[in-house]
Amino acid sequence: MTRPTTKEIQATAQVASVPVNEEIATRISSSIGPAFEGFAAIAGTLPFDLEPAHYPLAQAAKVSK
Amino acid sequence: MSREPALMTLTEVARAIAMKQVSSREVTRALLHRIAQWQPHLNAFMSIESEAALKAADTADAELAKGKVRGPLHGVPLAHKDMYYDAGKVSTCGSLIRRDFVPSVTSTALQRLKDAGQVRLGTLHLAEFAYGPTGHNAHYGPVRNPWNVAHITGGSSSGSGSSVAARLTYAALGSDTGGSIRMPAHFCGVTGLKTTVGRVSRAGAMPLSQSLDTVGPLARTAEDCALLLALMAGPDPEDSTASHEPLSDYVAATKGSLKGLKIGLPASFYVDDLDSEVARVLDETIAVLKREGADIVKVELPDQRQLSAASQLVLAAEAAAFHKRWMIERPQDYGPQTLMRLQNGLAVPAISYLEAMRWRGPALAAHNAATAGVDALIAPASPVLAPTIEESDVGGGPNAPALLQRLSLFTRPVNFLGLPSLTVPSGFAKSGLPVGMQLIGRSFDEATLLTIGAAFQRVTDYHERLPKLPS
């Protein structure tokens, strides 16, 4: 996963009905871009059956010392 | 009664009122006097309700005289972050958009403190919509750090950190989505408890990110945090995400010893690139914990930068979804910093957001496996001391964006995992600015953190030191 480009951001913002100009899209790209890069190693690697609902199960799991 | 009422801890003043050693009116007046002195310097309060507070204090005193005790906070004056709805009273959420917003419900956390007898002093300042790490607010001005008013308090619970440090309230509710309790606790030198996701109901608390938001107290001591947690924690029919996991006796936990406890020191990330004063305080804190009987062991944690990245994707997407309507209809009514943060969410596709959310379970399981041998972790709450208000503002120069990222570097991973974390005043820099260490626990194990924090505070005095009123 790479940081979204200015054009991609403008497209997703348009779909969300909150259009942004090129200058704002460039600023957004540089601000949130590092988060995409930081998550790149995980993106696209998760097992098929994994759901967000596994989180509360992990929370409730007893951790042995 | 051993000291001036305003300087007591929450636990002490609640006991003193209950034993009729001091009246609710006396302590309320004492705090209002300090608020009048400090507020012009700090800007910590959003509203000060002197008359109503004194009237409520008189009612509490009259009830007590007749033998009626509402609960453990009977007659104790408190103020909270102005995002906890109190039916019929304005809750600005630090914003222009909600400047006149009057909720019709009271938040569960606040209601439980009201049921316990608290007296409302007013409301506390915060970052606009609780979305900012510094304490800047374009509409109401920045909140200032009592230890040096040129410096930030940290955010978003800026008024909570500042007012507790200056002894203007005995404790305050904050909220923590990316570090908003722990950063003000660190920068202002107070004790702050970020609770496990689900431990305290979020009903009636202004939302920022439904997956990451947590409710918790900032107070003068770990014992005071325990008292408030005990009152607030537990299931709530108004919030289906409030957990049914068993509660502990949090106040009893503060009497425990460190002997036999294993505390993990991360081998990397949380110990890298620290300000030299933060590094010194970390070493000194570890020495105290060892001396008191804790076993300190090095722990290799999974990649914390990935957790931080995932946390940012989730926060950005969820915050933008909450604010979409106003981003369309009233973009001009947001402060520039807040609007820029909200716009970041426009760049997060649904698939990226959901991938981050799907990873949360395995990420927590991996963390649990890595920390299975220890009771808690210790780490700095932030790698840096409080920067100045000027240098951390949007126009603060070319280094400002990187500085802002660093402030919350050590808090965001904990939010993604949803773990509890207690920040404890642990020392002071040569400049006089406080330094806090965070203890990170297992899910729903706030009790162990409170044991460690209270034991540390029994043998140190950082939490008792007082900032001086600026001239």
Coordinates of C-alpha atoms in Angstrom, one line a residue:
Chain A
M1 CA 0.0 0.0 0.0
T2 CA 1.5 3.3 -1.0
R3 CA 0.4 6.8 -0.1
P4 CA -2.6 8.0 -2.1
T5 CA -1.9 10.4 -4.9
T6 CA -3.4 13.8 -5.2
K7 CA -5.7 12.6 -8.0
E8 CA -6.8 9.6 -6.0
I9 CA -7.6 11.8 -3.0
Q10 CA -9.6 14.2 -5.1
A11 CA -11.6 11.2 -6.5
T12 CA -12.4 9.6 -3.1
A13 CA -13.2 13.0 -1.6
Q14 CA -15.6 13.6 -4.5
V15 CA -17.3 10.3 -3.9
A16 CA -17.7 11.3 -0.2
S17 CA -19.4 14.5 -1.4
V18 CA -16.6 16.6 0.2
P19 CA -14.7 17.7 -2.8
V20 CA -11.2 19.2 -2.2
N21 CA -8.9 21.2 -4.5
E22 CA -5.5 20.1 -5.7
E23 CA -3.7 22.1 -3.0
I24 CA -5.7 20.5 -0.2
A25 CA -5.3 17.0 -1.7
T26 CA -1.6 17.5 -1.8
R27 CA -1.5 18.5 1.8
I28 CA -3.7 15.5 2.8
S29 CA -1.4 13.2 0.8
S30 CA 1.7 14.3 2.7
S31 CA -0.1 14.3 6.1
I32 CA -1.8 10.8 6.0
G33 CA 0.7 9.3 3.5
P34 CA 3.1 8.0 6.2
A35 CA 0.2 6.1 7.8
F36 CA -0.4 4.2 4.5
E37 CA 3.3 3.5 4.2
G38 CA 3.5 2.3 7.8
F39 CA 0.6 -0.1 7.2
A40 CA 1.9 -1.3 3.9
A41 CA 3.5 -4.5 5.3
I42 CA 0.1 -5.6 6.7
A43 CA -2.2 -4.5 3.8
G44 CA -3.2 -7.4 1.6
T45 CA -1.7 -10.1 3.9
L46 CA -4.6 -10.8 6.2
P47 CA -6.2 -14.3 6.3
F48 CA -9.5 -14.6 4.5
D49 CA -11.6 -15.5 7.6
L50 CA -10.4 -12.7 9.8
E51 CA -13.1 -10.2 10.9
P52 CA -13.0 -7.1 13.1
A53 CA -15.1 -9.1 15.6
H54 CA -11.9 -11.0 16.5
Y55 CA -10.7 -8.0 18.4
P56 CA -13.1 -8.4 21.4
L57 CA -12.1 -12.1 21.5
A58 CA -8.4 -11.1 21.8
Q59 CA -9.4 -8.6 24.5
A60 CA -11.2 -11.2 26.5
A61 CA -8.5 -13.8 26.1
K62 CA -6.7 -14.6 29.4
V63 CA -3.0 -13.9 29.2
S64 CA -0.9 -16.2 31.3
K65 CA 2.1 -14.7 33.1
Chain B
M1 CA -7.2 18.2 58.4
S2 CA -3.6 18.4 57.4
R3 CA -3.5 21.1 54.7
E4 CA -5.3 23.8 52.8
P5 CA -8.5 22.3 51.3
A6 CA -7.6 23.1 47.7
L7 CA -4.3 21.3 48.0
M8 CA -5.9 18.0 49.2
T9 CA -6.2 15.0 47.0
L10 CA -9.7 13.9 45.8
T11 CA -9.6 11.0 48.3
E12 CA -8.6 13.3 51.2
V13 CA -11.1 16.0 50.5
A14 CA -14.0 13.5 50.0
R15 CA -13.1 12.0 53.4
A16 CA -12.7 15.4 55.1
I17 CA -16.2 16.4 53.8
A18 CA -17.8 13.1 54.9
M19 CA -16.2 13.5 58.4
K20 CA -17.4 17.1 58.5
Q21 CA -13.9 18.4 59.0
V22 CA -14.5 20.8 56.2
S23 CA -17.7 21.8 54.4
S24 CA -18.5 21.5 50.7
R25 CA -18.9 25.3 50.6
E26 CA -15.4 25.8 52.1
V27 CA -13.7 23.6 49.6
T28 CA -15.8 25.0 46.7
R29 CA -14.9 28.5 47.7
A30 CA -11.2 27.6 48.0
L31 CA -11.2 26.2 44.5
L32 CA -13.2 29.2 43.1
H33 CA -10.6 31.5 44.7
R34 CA -7.8 29.6 43.0
I35 CA -9.7 29.5 39.7
A36 CA -10.1 33.3 39.8
Q37 CA -6.3 33.7 40.3
W38 CA -5.2 31.1 37.7
Q39 CA -7.8 31.3 34.9
P40 CA -6.5 34.5 33.4
H41 CA -3.1 32.8 33.0
L42 CA -4.2 29.3 31.9
N43 CA -7.5 29.6 30.1
A44 CA -8.3 26.1 31.5
F45 CA -12.0 26.6 32.0
M46 CA -14.6 26.9 29.3
S47 CA -17.2 28.0 31.9
I48 CA -17.0 28.8 35.6
E49 CA -20.3 28.4 37.4
S50 CA -19.5 30.0 40.8
E51 CA -23.0 30.8 42.0
A52 CA -24.5 27.4 41.0
A53 CA -21.5 25.6 42.5
L54 CA -21.9 27.3 45.8
K55 CA -25.6 26.7 45.9
A56 CA -25.0 23.0 45.1
A57 CA -22.3 22.9 47.8
D58 CA -24.8 24.4 50.3
T59 CA -27.3 21.7 49.4
A60 CA -24.7 19.0 49.9
D61 CA -23.8 20.4 53.3
A62 CA -27.4 20.6 54.3
E63 CA -28.0 17.0 53.3
L64 CA -24.9 15.9 55.2
A65 CA -26.1 17.6 58.3
K66 CA -29.3 15.6 58.0
G67 CA -27.3 12.4 57.6
K68 CA -27.9 12.0 53.9
V69 CA -24.8 11.0 51.9
R70 CA -25.2 10.7 48.1
G71 CA -22.0 8.7 47.6
P72 CA -18.2 8.7 47.9
L73 CA -18.0 12.2 46.2
H74 CA -20.6 13.9 48.3
G75 CA -20.1 17.6 48.1
V76 CA -16.8 17.4 46.2
P77 CA -16.5 20.1 43.5
L78 CA -15.3 18.8 40.1
A79 CA -15.1 20.1 36.5
H80 CA -14.8 18.0 33.4
K81 CA -13.8 18.2 29.8
D82 CA -16.5 20.1 28.0
M83 CA -17.6 17.1 25.8
Y84 CA -19.4 15.1 28.5
Y85 CA -23.1 15.9 28.0
D86 CA -25.0 17.2 31.0
A87 CA -28.7 17.5 30.0
G88 CA -29.8 21.0 29.7
K89 CA -26.3 22.6 29.9
V90 CA -24.3 23.9 27.1
S91 CA -21.5 21.5 25.9
T92 CA -19.3 23.3 23.3
C93 CA -17.0 20.3 22.6
G94 CA -14.4 23.1 22.2
S95 CA -16.0 24.2 18.9
L96 CA -17.8 27.1 17.3
I97 CA -20.2 24.7 15.6
R98 CA -21.5 23.5 19.0
R99 CA -21.0 26.8 20.8
D100 CA -24.7 26.8 21.9
F101 CA -25.3 23.0 21.8
V102 CA -27.6 21.9 24.7
P103 CA -27.7 18.1 25.0
S104 CA -30.9 16.4 26.1
V105 CA -29.0 13.5 27.8
T106 CA -26.3 13.2 30.4
S107 CA -23.3 11.0 29.7
T108 CA -23.2 7.8 31.7
A109 CA -19.7 8.5 33.1
L110 CA -20.8 12.0 34.3
Q111 CA -24.1 10.7 35.7
R112 CA -22.3 8.1 37.8
L113 CA -20.1 10.9 39.3
K114 CA -23.2 13.0 39.9
D115 CA -24.9 10.1 41.6
A116 CA -21.8 9.8 43.8
G117 CA -22.4 13.4 44.9
Q118 CA -20.1 15.6 42.9
V119 CA -20.7 19.3 42.7
R120 CA -20.4 20.9 39.3
L121 CA -17.8 23.7 39.2
G122 CA -18.1 24.4 35.4
T123 CA -16.6 22.9 32.3
L124 CA -13.0 22.5 31.0
H125 CA -11.4 23.6 27.8
L126 CA -10.3 21.1 25.2
A127 CA -9.0 20.9 21.6
E128 CA -11.8 21.5 19.1
F129 CA -13.9 18.3 19.0
A130 CA -11.1 16.6 21.0
Y131 CA -9.1 16.4 17.8
G132 CA -5.6 17.8 18.5
P133 CA -2.5 16.8 20.5
T134 CA -1.3 20.2 21.8
G135 CA -4.0 22.3 23.5
H136 CA -4.4 24.9 20.7
N137 CA -7.9 26.0 19.9
A138 CA -8.6 28.4 17.1
H139 CA -11.9 29.6 18.7
Y140 CA -11.2 29.9 22.4
G141 CA -7.4 30.3 22.5
P142 CA -4.8 27.9 23.7
V143 CA -4.8 26.4 27.2
R144 CA -1.5 27.1 29.0
N145 CA 0.8 24.9 31.0
P146 CA 0.9 25.9 34.7
W147 CA 4.6 25.0 34.9
N148 CA 5.4 27.5 32.2
V149 CA 2.6 29.4 30.5
A150 CA 4.6 29.7 27.3
H151 CA 4.3 26.0 26.8
I152 CA 1.5 23.7 25.7
T153 CA -0.5 21.5 28.0
G154 CA -0.9 18.7 25.5
G155 CA -4.3 17.7 24.2
S156 CA -6.9 17.1 23.6
S157 CA -7.8 17.1 27.4
S158 CA -5.9 20.4 27.7
G159 CA -8.1 22.0 30.3
S160 CA -8.2 18.8 32.4
G161 CA -4.4 18.6 32.6
S162 CA -3.9 22.3 33.2
S163 CA -6.6 22.6 35.9
V164 CA -5.7 19.5 37.8
A165 CA -2.0 20.6 37.9
A166 CA -2.9 24.0 39.2
R167 CA -5.2 22.6 41.8
L168 CA -8.3 24.2 40.3
T169 CA -10.3 20.9 40.5
Y170 CA -9.5 17.7 42.4
A171 CA -9.8 15.7 39.2
A172 CA -11.4 15.9 35.8
L173 CA -12.7 13.6 33.1
G174 CA -10.6 13.5 30.0
S175 CA -10.9 11.3 26.9
D176 CA -8.2 9.4 25.1
T177 CA -8.4 8.4 21.4
G178 CA -4.8 8.9 20.4
G179 CA -3.2 10.0 23.7
S180 CA -5.5 12.8 24.9
I181 CA -5.3 11.9 28.5
R182 CA -1.7 10.7 28.7
M183 CA -0.1 13.6 26.9
P184 CA -1.7 16.3 29.1
A185 CA -0.8 14.2 32.1
H186 CA 2.8 14.0 31.0
F187 CA 3.1 17.7 30.0
C188 CA 1.3 19.0 33.0
G189 CA 2.6 16.7 35.7
V190 CA -0.6 14.9 36.8
T191 CA -1.8 11.3 36.9
G192 CA -3.9 10.2 33.9
L193 CA -5.7 6.9 33.3
K194 CA -6.5 5.8 29.8
T195 CA -8.9 2.9 30.3
T196 CA -9.3 -0.2 28.3
V197 CA -11.6 0.2 25.3
G198 CA -15.1 -0.8 26.7
R199 CA -14.2 -0.4 30.4
V200 CA -16.1 2.9 30.8
S201 CA -19.3 3.7 28.9
R202 CA -19.0 6.2 26.1
A203 CA -22.7 7.0 26.1
G204 CA -23.3 10.7 26.1
A205 CA -19.6 11.5 25.5
M206 CA -18.9 13.4 22.3
P207 CA -17.6 10.8 19.8
L208 CA -14.4 11.2 17.8
S209 CA -13.6 7.6 16.8
Q210 CA -16.0 4.9 18.0
S211 CA -13.3 2.2 17.9
L212 CA -10.6 4.1 19.8
D213 CA -12.4 6.5 22.1
T214 CA -12.0 5.9 25.9
V215 CA -13.2 7.7 28.9
G216 CA -10.8 8.2 31.9
P217 CA -9.8 10.6 34.7
L218 CA -6.9 13.0 35.2
A219 CA -6.2 13.5 38.9
R220 CA -3.5 14.2 41.4
T221 CA -2.8 10.6 42.4
A222 CA -3.3 7.0 41.2
E223 CA -5.5 6.5 44.3
D224 CA -7.8 9.3 43.0
C225 CA -7.9 7.8 39.6
A226 CA -8.9 4.5 41.2
L227 CA -11.7 6.1 43.1
L228 CA -13.2 7.6 39.9
L229 CA -12.7 4.5 37.9
A230 CA -14.5 2.4 40.5
L231 CA -17.5 4.8 40.2
M232 CA -17.6 4.9 36.4
A233 CA -16.6 1.4 35.2
G234 CA -18.9 -1.3 34.1
P235 CA -21.7 -2.2 31.7
D236 CA -24.2 0.3 30.6
P237 CA -27.5 -0.3 28.8
E238 CA -27.0 2.9 26.9
D239 CA -23.7 1.7 25.3
S240 CA -23.6 -1.8 23.9
T241 CA -19.8 -1.6 23.7
A242 CA -19.4 -1.1 27.4
S243 CA -17.9 -4.4 28.6
H244 CA -19.2 -7.0 31.0
E245 CA -15.7 -8.1 31.9
P246 CA -15.4 -8.4 35.7
L247 CA -14.4 -5.3 37.6
S248 CA -11.6 -5.2 40.2
D249 CA -11.5 -3.4 43.5
Y250 CA -9.5 -0.5 42.1
V251 CA -9.1 1.4 45.4
A252 CA -7.9 -1.7 47.2
A253 CA -5.4 -2.3 44.3
T254 CA -3.7 1.0 45.2
K255 CA -2.6 -0.5 48.5
G256 CA -0.6 -3.3 46.9
S257 CA 3.1 -3.7 46.7
L258 CA 5.5 -4.0 43.8
K259 CA 7.1 -7.1 45.2
G260 CA 6.7 -10.0 42.8
L261 CA 5.6 -7.8 39.9
K262 CA 7.4 -8.0 36.6
I263 CA 7.5 -4.8 34.6
G264 CA 8.6 -5.0 30.9
L265 CA 10.9 -2.3 29.4
P266 CA 10.5 -2.3 25.6
A267 CA 13.8 -3.0 24.0
S268 CA 13.2 -0.5 21.2
F269 CA 10.9 2.2 19.9
Y270 CA 9.8 3.6 23.3
V271 CA 13.4 4.0 24.3
D272 CA 14.7 5.4 21.0
D273 CA 15.5 9.0 20.2
L274 CA 14.3 10.3 23.6
D275 CA 14.9 13.8 24.8
S276 CA 17.8 13.5 27.2
E277 CA 15.7 14.6 30.1
V278 CA 13.0 12.1 29.3
A279 CA 15.7 9.4 29.1
R280 CA 17.1 10.4 32.5
V281 CA 13.7 10.3 34.1
L282 CA 13.0 6.9 32.6
D283 CA 16.2 5.5 34.1
E284 CA 15.4 7.1 37.5
T285 CA 11.9 5.7 37.4
I286 CA 13.2 2.2 36.7
A287 CA 15.6 2.5 39.6
V288 CA 12.8 3.4 42.0
L289 CA 10.6 0.5 40.8
K290 CA 13.5 -1.9 41.2
R291 CA 14.2 -0.6 44.7
E292 CA 10.6 -1.1 45.6
G293 CA 10.7 -4.8 44.6
A294 CA 9.7 -4.9 41.0
D295 CA 11.5 -7.0 38.5
I296 CA 12.4 -5.1 35.4
V297 CA 12.8 -7.2 32.2
K298 CA 13.5 -6.3 28.6
V299 CA 10.7 -7.1 26.2
E300 CA 10.7 -7.3 22.4
L301 CA 7.5 -5.9 21.1
P302 CA 5.9 -6.2 17.7
D303 CA 6.5 -3.3 15.3
Q304 CA 4.9 -0.3 17.0
R305 CA 5.1 1.9 13.9
Q306 CA 2.6 -0.4 12.2
L307 CA 0.2 -0.1 15.1
S308 CA 0.6 3.6 15.0
A309 CA -0.1 3.7 11.3
A310 CA -3.2 1.5 11.7
S311 CA -4.4 3.7 14.5
Q312 CA -4.1 6.8 12.3
L313 CA -6.0 5.2 9.5
V314 CA -8.9 4.2 11.8
L315 CA -9.0 7.5 13.6
A316 CA -8.9 9.6 10.4
A317 CA -11.7 7.6 8.7
E318 CA -14.0 7.4 11.7
A319 CA -13.6 11.1 12.6
A320 CA -14.3 12.2 9.0
A321 CA -17.4 10.0 9.0
F322 CA -18.7 11.7 12.2
H323 CA -18.0 15.1 10.8
K324 CA -19.0 14.7 7.2
R325 CA -22.2 16.7 7.4
W326 CA -20.5 19.7 9.0
M327 CA -17.5 19.4 6.6
I328 CA -20.0 19.9 3.8
E329 CA -22.3 22.5 5.4
R330 CA -20.0 24.5 7.7
P331 CA -16.3 24.0 6.8
Q332 CA -15.6 27.7 7.6
D333 CA -16.7 27.1 11.2
Y334 CA -13.8 24.7 11.9
G335 CA -10.4 25.9 13.1
P336 CA -7.8 25.3 10.4
Q337 CA -5.9 22.6 12.3
T338 CA -9.1 20.7 13.0
L339 CA -10.4 20.9 9.5
M340 CA -7.0 19.7 8.1
R341 CA -7.1 16.7 10.4
L342 CA -10.6 15.9 9.5
Q343 CA -9.9 16.1 5.8
N344 CA -7.2 13.4 6.2
G345 CA -10.0 10.9 6.5
L346 CA -11.2 11.7 3.0
A347 CA -8.1 9.8 1.7
V348 CA -8.8 6.6 3.5
P349 CA -10.7 4.1 1.3
A350 CA -13.2 1.8 3.0
I351 CA -11.0 -1.2 2.2
S352 CA -7.9 0.3 4.0
Y353 CA -10.0 1.2 7.0
L354 CA -11.5 -2.3 7.2
E355 CA -8.1 -3.9 6.8
A356 CA -6.8 -2.0 9.8
M357 CA -9.9 -3.0 11.8
R358 CA -9.5 -6.6 10.8
W359 CA -5.9 -6.6 11.9
R360 CA -6.7 -5.3 15.4
G361 CA -7.5 -8.7 16.8
P362 CA -4.3 -10.4 15.6
A363 CA -2.3 -7.3 16.5
L364 CA -3.5 -7.5 20.1
A365 CA -3.0 -11.3 20.2
A366 CA 0.6 -10.7 19.1
H367 CA 1.1 -8.1 21.7
N368 CA -0.3 -10.4 24.4
A369 CA 2.1 -13.1 23.4
A370 CA 5.1 -10.8 23.4
T371 CA 4.2 -9.5 26.9
A372 CA 2.9 -12.8 28.4
G373 CA 5.8 -12.8 30.9
V374 CA 5.2 -9.4 32.5
D375 CA 2.4 -7.7 34.4
A376 CA 2.8 -4.3 32.7
L377 CA 5.1 -2.3 30.5
I378 CA 6.8 1.0 31.3
A379 CA 7.6 3.6 28.7
P380 CA 7.7 7.4 28.4
A381 CA 4.3 8.9 27.6
S382 CA 6.1 11.1 25.0
P383 CA 9.6 11.3 23.7
V384 CA 9.7 15.0 24.2
L385 CA 9.0 17.7 26.8
A386 CA 6.2 20.2 26.3
P387 CA 7.1 22.4 23.4
T388 CA 6.1 26.1 23.3
I389 CA 2.7 27.1 22.1
E390 CA 4.3 29.1 19.3
E391 CA 6.6 26.4 18.0
S392 CA 3.8 23.8 17.9
D393 CA 1.2 25.9 16.2
V394 CA 0.3 25.4 12.5
G395 CA 2.5 28.3 11.5
G396 CA 5.2 27.3 13.9
G397 CA 7.8 26.8 11.2
P398 CA 9.0 23.9 9.0
N399 CA 9.6 21.6 12.0
A400 CA 6.1 21.9 13.4
P401 CA 4.4 19.0 11.5
A402 CA 7.2 16.6 12.5
L403 CA 7.1 17.8 16.1
L404 CA 3.3 17.2 16.3
Q405 CA 3.8 13.7 15.0
R406 CA 6.4 13.1 17.8
L407 CA 4.2 14.3 20.6
S408 CA 1.8 11.3 20.3
L409 CA 4.3 8.8 18.9
F410 CA 4.2 6.6 22.1
T411 CA 0.5 6.9 22.7
R412 CA -1.1 5.9 19.4
P413 CA -0.1 2.2 19.4
V414 CA -1.8 1.7 22.8
N415 CA -5.0 3.2 21.4
F416 CA -5.0 0.8 18.5
L417 CA -4.6 -2.1 20.8
G418 CA -7.2 -0.6 23.2
L419 CA -5.1 -1.3 26.2
P420 CA -5.2 0.6 29.6
S421 CA -2.3 2.9 30.4
L422 CA -1.6 5.0 33.4
T423 CA 0.6 8.1 33.2
V424 CA 2.3 9.0 36.4
P425 CA 4.4 12.2 37.1
S426 CA 7.9 10.8 37.3
G427 CA 10.3 13.7 37.4
F428 CA 11.1 17.2 36.2
A429 CA 13.5 18.6 33.5
K430 CA 16.0 21.2 34.4
S431 CA 13.7 23.7 32.8
G432 CA 11.0 22.9 35.4
L433 CA 8.7 21.1 33.0
P434 CA 7.3 17.8 34.2
V435 CA 8.0 14.3 32.7
G436 CA 5.5 11.5 32.9
M437 CA 6.0 7.7 32.4
Q438 CA 3.2 5.5 31.1
L439 CA 2.5 2.1 32.5
I440 CA 0.8 0.0 29.9
G441 CA -1.3 -3.0 31.0
R442 CA -3.2 -5.9 29.8
S443 CA -6.8 -5.5 28.6
F444 CA -9.1 -4.7 31.5
D445 CA -6.2 -4.9 34.0
E446 CA -6.3 -1.3 35.2
A447 CA -5.8 -2.6 38.7
T448 CA -2.2 -3.7 38.2
L449 CA -1.4 -0.3 36.8
L450 CA -3.0 1.5 39.8
T451 CA -1.0 -0.8 42.1
I452 CA 2.3 0.2 40.4
G453 CA 1.4 3.9 40.1
A454 CA 0.3 4.2 43.8
A455 CA 3.4 2.3 45.0
F456 CA 5.6 4.7 43.0
Q457 CA 3.8 7.7 44.4
R458 CA 4.2 6.4 48.0
V459 CA 8.0 6.8 47.7
T460 CA 8.2 9.9 45.3
D461 CA 6.8 13.4 45.6
Y462 CA 6.6 14.5 41.9
H463 CA 2.8 14.3 42.1
E464 CA 2.7 16.6 45.1
R465 CA 4.8 19.5 43.6
L466 CA 3.0 22.7 42.9
P467 CA 3.4 25.1 40.0
K468 CA 3.8 28.8 41.1
L469 CA 1.2 31.4 40.2
P470 CA 2.7 33.5 37.4
S471 CA 3.3 37.1 38.4

